[in-house]
PDB file of C-alpha atoms in Angstrom:
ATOM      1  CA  UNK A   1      61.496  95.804  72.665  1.00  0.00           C
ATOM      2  CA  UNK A   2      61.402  96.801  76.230  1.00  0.00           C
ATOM      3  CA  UNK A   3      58.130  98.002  77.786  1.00  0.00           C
ATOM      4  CA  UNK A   4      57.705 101.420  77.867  1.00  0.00           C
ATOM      5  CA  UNK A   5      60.426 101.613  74.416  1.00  0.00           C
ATOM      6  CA  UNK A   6      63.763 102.064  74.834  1.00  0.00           C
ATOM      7  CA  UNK A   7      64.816  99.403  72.998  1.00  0.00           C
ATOM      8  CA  UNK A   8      65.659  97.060  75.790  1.00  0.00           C
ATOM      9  CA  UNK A   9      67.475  99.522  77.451  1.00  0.00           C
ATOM     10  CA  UNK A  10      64.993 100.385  80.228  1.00  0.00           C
ATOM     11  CA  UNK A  11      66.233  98.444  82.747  1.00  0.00           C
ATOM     12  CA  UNK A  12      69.686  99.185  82.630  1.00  0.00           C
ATOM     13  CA  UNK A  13      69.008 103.056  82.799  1.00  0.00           C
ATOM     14  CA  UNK A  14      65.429 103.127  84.818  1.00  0.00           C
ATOM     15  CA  UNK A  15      67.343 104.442  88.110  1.00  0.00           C
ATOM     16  CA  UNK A  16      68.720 106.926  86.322  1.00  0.00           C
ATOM     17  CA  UNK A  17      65.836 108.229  84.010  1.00  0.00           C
ATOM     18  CA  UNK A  18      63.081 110.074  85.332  1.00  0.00           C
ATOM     19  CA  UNK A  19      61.290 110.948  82.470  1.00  0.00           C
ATOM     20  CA  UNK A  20      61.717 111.723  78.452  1.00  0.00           C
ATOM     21  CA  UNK A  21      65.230 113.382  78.726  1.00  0.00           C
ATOM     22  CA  UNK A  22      65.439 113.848  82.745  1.00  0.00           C
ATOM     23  CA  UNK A  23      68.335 112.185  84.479  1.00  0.00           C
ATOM     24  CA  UNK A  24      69.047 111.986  88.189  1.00  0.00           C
ATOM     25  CA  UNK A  25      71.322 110.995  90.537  1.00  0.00           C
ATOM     26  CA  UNK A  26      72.727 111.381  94.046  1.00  0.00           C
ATOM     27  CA  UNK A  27      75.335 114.156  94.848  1.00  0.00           C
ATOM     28  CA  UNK A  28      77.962 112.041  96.814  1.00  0.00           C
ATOM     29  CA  UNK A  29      79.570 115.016  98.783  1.00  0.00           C
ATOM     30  CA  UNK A  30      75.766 116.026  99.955  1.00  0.00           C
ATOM     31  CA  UNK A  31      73.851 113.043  99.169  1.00  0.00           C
ATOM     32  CA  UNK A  32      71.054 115.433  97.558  1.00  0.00           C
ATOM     33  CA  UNK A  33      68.871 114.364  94.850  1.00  0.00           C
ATOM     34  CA  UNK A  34      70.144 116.324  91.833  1.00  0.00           C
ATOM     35  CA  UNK A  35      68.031 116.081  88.492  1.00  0.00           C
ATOM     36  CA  UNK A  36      68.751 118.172  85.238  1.00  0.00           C
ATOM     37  CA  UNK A  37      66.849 117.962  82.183  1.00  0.00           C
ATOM     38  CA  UNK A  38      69.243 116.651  78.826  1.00  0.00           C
ATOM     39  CA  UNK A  39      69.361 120.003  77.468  1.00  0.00           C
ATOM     40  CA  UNK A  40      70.985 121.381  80.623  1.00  0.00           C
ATOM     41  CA  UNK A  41      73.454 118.609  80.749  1.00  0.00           C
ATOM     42  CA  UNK A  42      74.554 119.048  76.949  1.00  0.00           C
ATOM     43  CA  UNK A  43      74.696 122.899  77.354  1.00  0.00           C
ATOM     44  CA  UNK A  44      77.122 122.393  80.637  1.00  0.00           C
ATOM     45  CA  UNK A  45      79.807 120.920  79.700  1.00  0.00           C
ATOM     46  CA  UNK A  46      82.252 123.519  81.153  1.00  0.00           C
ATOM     47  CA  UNK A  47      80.873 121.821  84.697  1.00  0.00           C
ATOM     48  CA  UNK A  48      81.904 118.509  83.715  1.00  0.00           C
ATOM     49  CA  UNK A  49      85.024 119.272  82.791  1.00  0.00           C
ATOM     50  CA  UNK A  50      85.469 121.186  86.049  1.00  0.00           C
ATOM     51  CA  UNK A  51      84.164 118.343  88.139  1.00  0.00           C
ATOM     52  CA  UNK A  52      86.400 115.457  86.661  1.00  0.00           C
ATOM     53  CA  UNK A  53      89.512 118.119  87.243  1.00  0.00           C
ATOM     54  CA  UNK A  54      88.230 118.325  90.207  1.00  0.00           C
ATOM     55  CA  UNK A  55      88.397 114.690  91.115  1.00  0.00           C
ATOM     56  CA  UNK A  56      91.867 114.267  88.686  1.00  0.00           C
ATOM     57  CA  UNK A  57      93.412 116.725  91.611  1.00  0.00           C
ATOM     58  CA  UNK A  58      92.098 114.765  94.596  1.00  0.00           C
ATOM     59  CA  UNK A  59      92.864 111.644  92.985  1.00  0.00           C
ATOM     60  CA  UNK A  60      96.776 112.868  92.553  1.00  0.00           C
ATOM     61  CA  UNK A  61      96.386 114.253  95.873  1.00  0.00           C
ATOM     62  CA  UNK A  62      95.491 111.062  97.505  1.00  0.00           C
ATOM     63  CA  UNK A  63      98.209 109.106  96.125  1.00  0.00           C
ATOM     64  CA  UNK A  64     100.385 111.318  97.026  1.00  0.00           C
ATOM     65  CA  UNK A  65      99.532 111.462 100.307  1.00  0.00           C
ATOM     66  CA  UNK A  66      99.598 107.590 100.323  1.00  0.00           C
ATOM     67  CA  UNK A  67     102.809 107.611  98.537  1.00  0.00           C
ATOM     68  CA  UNK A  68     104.728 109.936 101.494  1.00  0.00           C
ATOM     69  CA  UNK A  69     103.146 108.308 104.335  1.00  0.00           C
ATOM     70  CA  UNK A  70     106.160 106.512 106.052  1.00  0.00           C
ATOM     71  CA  UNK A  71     105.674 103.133 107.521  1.00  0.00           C
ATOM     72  CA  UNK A  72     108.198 101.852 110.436  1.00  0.00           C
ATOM     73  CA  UNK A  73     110.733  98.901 110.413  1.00  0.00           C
ATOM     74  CA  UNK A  74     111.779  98.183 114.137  1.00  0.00           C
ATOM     75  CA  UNK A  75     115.415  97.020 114.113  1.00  0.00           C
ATOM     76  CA  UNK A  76     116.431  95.062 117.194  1.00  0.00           C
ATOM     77  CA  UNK A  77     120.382  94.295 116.479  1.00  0.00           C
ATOM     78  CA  UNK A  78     120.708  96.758 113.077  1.00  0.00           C
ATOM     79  CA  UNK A  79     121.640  93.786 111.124  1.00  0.00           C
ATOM     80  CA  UNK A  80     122.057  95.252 107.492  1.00  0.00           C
ATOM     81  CA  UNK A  81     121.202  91.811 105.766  1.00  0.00           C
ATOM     82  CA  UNK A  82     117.234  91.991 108.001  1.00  0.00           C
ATOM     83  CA  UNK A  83     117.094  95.651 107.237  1.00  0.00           C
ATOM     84  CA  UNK A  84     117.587  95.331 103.413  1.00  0.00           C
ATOM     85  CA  UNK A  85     114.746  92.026 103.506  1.00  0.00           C
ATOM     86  CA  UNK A  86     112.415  95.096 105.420  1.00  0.00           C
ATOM     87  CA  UNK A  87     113.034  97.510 102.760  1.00  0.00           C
ATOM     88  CA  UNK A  88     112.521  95.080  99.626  1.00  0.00           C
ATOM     89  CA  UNK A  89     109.186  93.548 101.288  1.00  0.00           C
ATOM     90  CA  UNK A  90     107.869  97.606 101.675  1.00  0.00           C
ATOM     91  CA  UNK A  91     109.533  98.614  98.472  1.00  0.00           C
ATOM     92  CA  UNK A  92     107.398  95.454  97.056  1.00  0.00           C
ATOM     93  CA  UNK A  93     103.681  95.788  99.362  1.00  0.00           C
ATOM     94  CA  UNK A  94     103.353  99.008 100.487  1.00  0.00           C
ATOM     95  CA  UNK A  95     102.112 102.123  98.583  1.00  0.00           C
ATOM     96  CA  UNK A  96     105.324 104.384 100.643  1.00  0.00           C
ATOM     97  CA  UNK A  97     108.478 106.166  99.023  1.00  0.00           C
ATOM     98  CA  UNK A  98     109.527 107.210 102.683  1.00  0.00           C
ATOM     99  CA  UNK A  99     110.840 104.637 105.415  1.00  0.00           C
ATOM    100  CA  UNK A 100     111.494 105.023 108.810  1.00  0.00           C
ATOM    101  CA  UNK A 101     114.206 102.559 110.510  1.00  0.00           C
ATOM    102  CA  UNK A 102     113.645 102.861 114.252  1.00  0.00           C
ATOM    103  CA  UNK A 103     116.102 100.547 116.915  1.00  0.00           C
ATOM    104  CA  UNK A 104     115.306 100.854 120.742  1.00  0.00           C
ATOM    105  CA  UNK A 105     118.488 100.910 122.905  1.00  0.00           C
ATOM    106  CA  UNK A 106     117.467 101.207 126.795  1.00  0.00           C
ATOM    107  CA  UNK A 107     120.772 102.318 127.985  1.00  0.00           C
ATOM    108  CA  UNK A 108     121.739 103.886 124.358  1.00  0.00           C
ATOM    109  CA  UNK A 109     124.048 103.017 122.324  1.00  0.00           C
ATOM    110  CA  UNK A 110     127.583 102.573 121.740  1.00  0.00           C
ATOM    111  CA  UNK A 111     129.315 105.670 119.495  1.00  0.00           C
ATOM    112  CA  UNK A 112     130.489 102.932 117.586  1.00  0.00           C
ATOM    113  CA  UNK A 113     127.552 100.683 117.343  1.00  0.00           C
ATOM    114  CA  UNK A 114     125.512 104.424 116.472  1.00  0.00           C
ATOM    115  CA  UNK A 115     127.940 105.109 113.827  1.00  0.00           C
ATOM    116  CA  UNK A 116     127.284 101.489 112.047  1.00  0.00           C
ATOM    117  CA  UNK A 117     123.667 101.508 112.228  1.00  0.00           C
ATOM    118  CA  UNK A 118     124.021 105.070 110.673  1.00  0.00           C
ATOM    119  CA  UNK A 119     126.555 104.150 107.766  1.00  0.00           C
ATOM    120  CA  UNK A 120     124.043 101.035 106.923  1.00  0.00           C
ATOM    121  CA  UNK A 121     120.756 103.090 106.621  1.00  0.00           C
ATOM    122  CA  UNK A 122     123.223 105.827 104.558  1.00  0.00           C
ATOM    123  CA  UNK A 123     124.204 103.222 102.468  1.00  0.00           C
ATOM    124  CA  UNK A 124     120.875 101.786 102.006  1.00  0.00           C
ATOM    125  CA  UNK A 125     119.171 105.523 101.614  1.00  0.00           C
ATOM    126  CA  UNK A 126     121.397 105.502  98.257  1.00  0.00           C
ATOM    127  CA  UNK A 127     121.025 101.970  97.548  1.00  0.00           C
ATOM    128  CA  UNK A 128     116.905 102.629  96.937  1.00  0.00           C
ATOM    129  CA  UNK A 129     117.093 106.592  95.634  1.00  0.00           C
ATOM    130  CA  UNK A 130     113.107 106.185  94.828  1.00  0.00           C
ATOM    131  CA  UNK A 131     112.923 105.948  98.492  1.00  0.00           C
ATOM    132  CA  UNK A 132     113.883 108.143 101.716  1.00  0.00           C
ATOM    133  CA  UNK A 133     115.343 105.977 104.791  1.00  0.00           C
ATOM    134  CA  UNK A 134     115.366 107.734 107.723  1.00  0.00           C
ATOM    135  CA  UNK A 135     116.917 106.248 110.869  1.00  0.00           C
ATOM    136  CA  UNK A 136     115.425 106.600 114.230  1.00  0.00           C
ATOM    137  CA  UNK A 137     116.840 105.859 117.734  1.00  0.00           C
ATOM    138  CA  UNK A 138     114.906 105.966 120.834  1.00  0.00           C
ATOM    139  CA  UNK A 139     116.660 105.311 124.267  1.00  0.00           C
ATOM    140  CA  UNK A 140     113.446 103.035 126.125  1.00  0.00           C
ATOM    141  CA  UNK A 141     112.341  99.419 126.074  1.00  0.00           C
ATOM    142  CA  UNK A 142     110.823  98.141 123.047  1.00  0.00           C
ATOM    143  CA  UNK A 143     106.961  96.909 124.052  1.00  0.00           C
ATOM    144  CA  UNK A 144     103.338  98.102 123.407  1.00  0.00           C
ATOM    145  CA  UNK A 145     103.427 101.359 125.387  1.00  0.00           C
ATOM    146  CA  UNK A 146     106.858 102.191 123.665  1.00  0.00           C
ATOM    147  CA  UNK A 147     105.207 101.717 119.982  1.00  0.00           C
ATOM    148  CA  UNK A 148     101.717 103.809 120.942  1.00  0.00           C
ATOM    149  CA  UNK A 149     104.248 106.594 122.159  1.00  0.00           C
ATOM    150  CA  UNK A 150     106.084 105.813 118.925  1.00  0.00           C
ATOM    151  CA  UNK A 151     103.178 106.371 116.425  1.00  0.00           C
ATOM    152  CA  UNK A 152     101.661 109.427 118.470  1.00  0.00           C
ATOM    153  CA  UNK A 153     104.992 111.184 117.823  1.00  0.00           C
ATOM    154  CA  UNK A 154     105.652 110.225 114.298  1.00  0.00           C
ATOM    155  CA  UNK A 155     102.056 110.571 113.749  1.00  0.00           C
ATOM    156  CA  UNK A 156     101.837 107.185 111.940  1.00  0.00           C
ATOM    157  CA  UNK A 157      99.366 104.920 112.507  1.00  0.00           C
ATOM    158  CA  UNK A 158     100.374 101.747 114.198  1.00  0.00           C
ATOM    159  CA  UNK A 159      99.561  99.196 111.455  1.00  0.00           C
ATOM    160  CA  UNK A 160     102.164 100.806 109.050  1.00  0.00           C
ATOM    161  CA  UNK A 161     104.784  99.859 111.458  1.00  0.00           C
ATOM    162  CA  UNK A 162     106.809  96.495 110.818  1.00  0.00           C
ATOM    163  CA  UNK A 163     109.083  94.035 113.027  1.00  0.00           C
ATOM    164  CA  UNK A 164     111.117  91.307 111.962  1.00  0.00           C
ATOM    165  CA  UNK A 165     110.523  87.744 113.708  1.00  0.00           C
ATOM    166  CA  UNK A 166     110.653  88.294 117.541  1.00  0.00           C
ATOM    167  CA  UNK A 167     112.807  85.807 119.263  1.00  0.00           C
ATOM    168  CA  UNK A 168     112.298  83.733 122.140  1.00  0.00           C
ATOM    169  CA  UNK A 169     113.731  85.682 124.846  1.00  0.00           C
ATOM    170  CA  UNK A 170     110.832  88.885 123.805  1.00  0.00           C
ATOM    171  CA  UNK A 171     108.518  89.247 127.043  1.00  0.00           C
ATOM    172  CA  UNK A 172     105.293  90.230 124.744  1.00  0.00           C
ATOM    173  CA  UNK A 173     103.446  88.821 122.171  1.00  0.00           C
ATOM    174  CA  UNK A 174     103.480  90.398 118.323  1.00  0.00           C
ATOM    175  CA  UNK A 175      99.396  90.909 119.555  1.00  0.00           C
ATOM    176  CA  UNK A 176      99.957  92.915 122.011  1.00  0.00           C
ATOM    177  CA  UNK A 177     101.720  95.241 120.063  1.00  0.00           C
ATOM    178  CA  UNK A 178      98.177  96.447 118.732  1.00  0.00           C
ATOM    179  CA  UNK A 179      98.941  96.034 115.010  1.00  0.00           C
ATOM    180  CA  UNK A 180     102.482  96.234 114.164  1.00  0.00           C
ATOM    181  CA  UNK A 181     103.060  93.898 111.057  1.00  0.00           C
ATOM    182  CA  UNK A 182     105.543  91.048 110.930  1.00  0.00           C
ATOM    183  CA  UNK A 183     108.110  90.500 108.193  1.00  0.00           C
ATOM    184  CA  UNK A 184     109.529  87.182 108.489  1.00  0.00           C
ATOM    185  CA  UNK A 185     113.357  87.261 107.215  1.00  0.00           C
TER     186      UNK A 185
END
């Protein structure tokens, strides 16, 4: 046996035990010092149960949260077959049910071209029904500043935004794009 009884127990519990039927701990929300003699504990057990619902509902509320938080795909052509590889690799890594397509066109887009891009992320939007696929043009260059404006808009941090492999003929680097993820096809 332990020192001080306990049955070899002491050290595992000697943070938590103050004395003969005391415990203590450490309030997390207001990092007080709470201590409450065994009695008390046994005879409030309608404040447990309050507390873990408590946490239950903020637990449920965070994943939800983190399970409607959209993350980006930047499309540079609107090829359907690099699109689909995006949504699998999200639908696979990321903790999301809502995706955002976005496609920078400088000098816009052709009706046509528009009506494709549309009809692919429609088709795609049904393909994945566990999952919302927005589309999103924007008429500017596609480089850092572009993306910053981007995520300050859509309110969405910059590191849940994805691009394919750049090519050659892209002016930045994927650094300087301060965090966007690359999915390589």
């Amino acid at each position: 046996e332990a020192p001080g009884g306990g049955g070899g127990r002491r050290g595992r519990h000697s943070s938590s035990m103050e004395g003969e039927g005391t415990f203590s701990w450490r309030d997390t929300e207001t990092c007080e010092e709470k201590t409450v003699d065994e009695g008390t504990a046994l005879n409030n057990k309608d404040h447990a149960v309050s507390c873990i619902q408590s946490l239950n509902t903020r637990i449920k509320s965070w994943i939800k949260n983190a399970n409607t938080a959209p993350v980006v795909f930047f499309t540079k052509n609107g090829s359907i077959v690099a699109i689909n590889k995006a949504v699998l690799y999200i639908r696979q890594n990321e903790d999301t049910q809502h995706i955002k397509i976005v496609h920078f066109a400088p000098q816009g887009m052709k009706a046509e071209q528009r009506a494709c891009l549309q009809s692919d992320i429609e088709f795609l939007d049904r393909l994945y029904p566990k999952h919302c696929i927005d589309l999103v043009f924007v008429q500017q260059e596609f480089n850092r500043l572009a993306v910053e404006r981007l995520a300050a808009f859509l309110q969405i941090p910059v590191n849940r935004m994805f691009i394919g492999c750049p090519s050659k003929s892209f002016k930045d680097t994927v650094a300087t794009l301060g965090g966007v993820r690359v999915i390589t096809h």
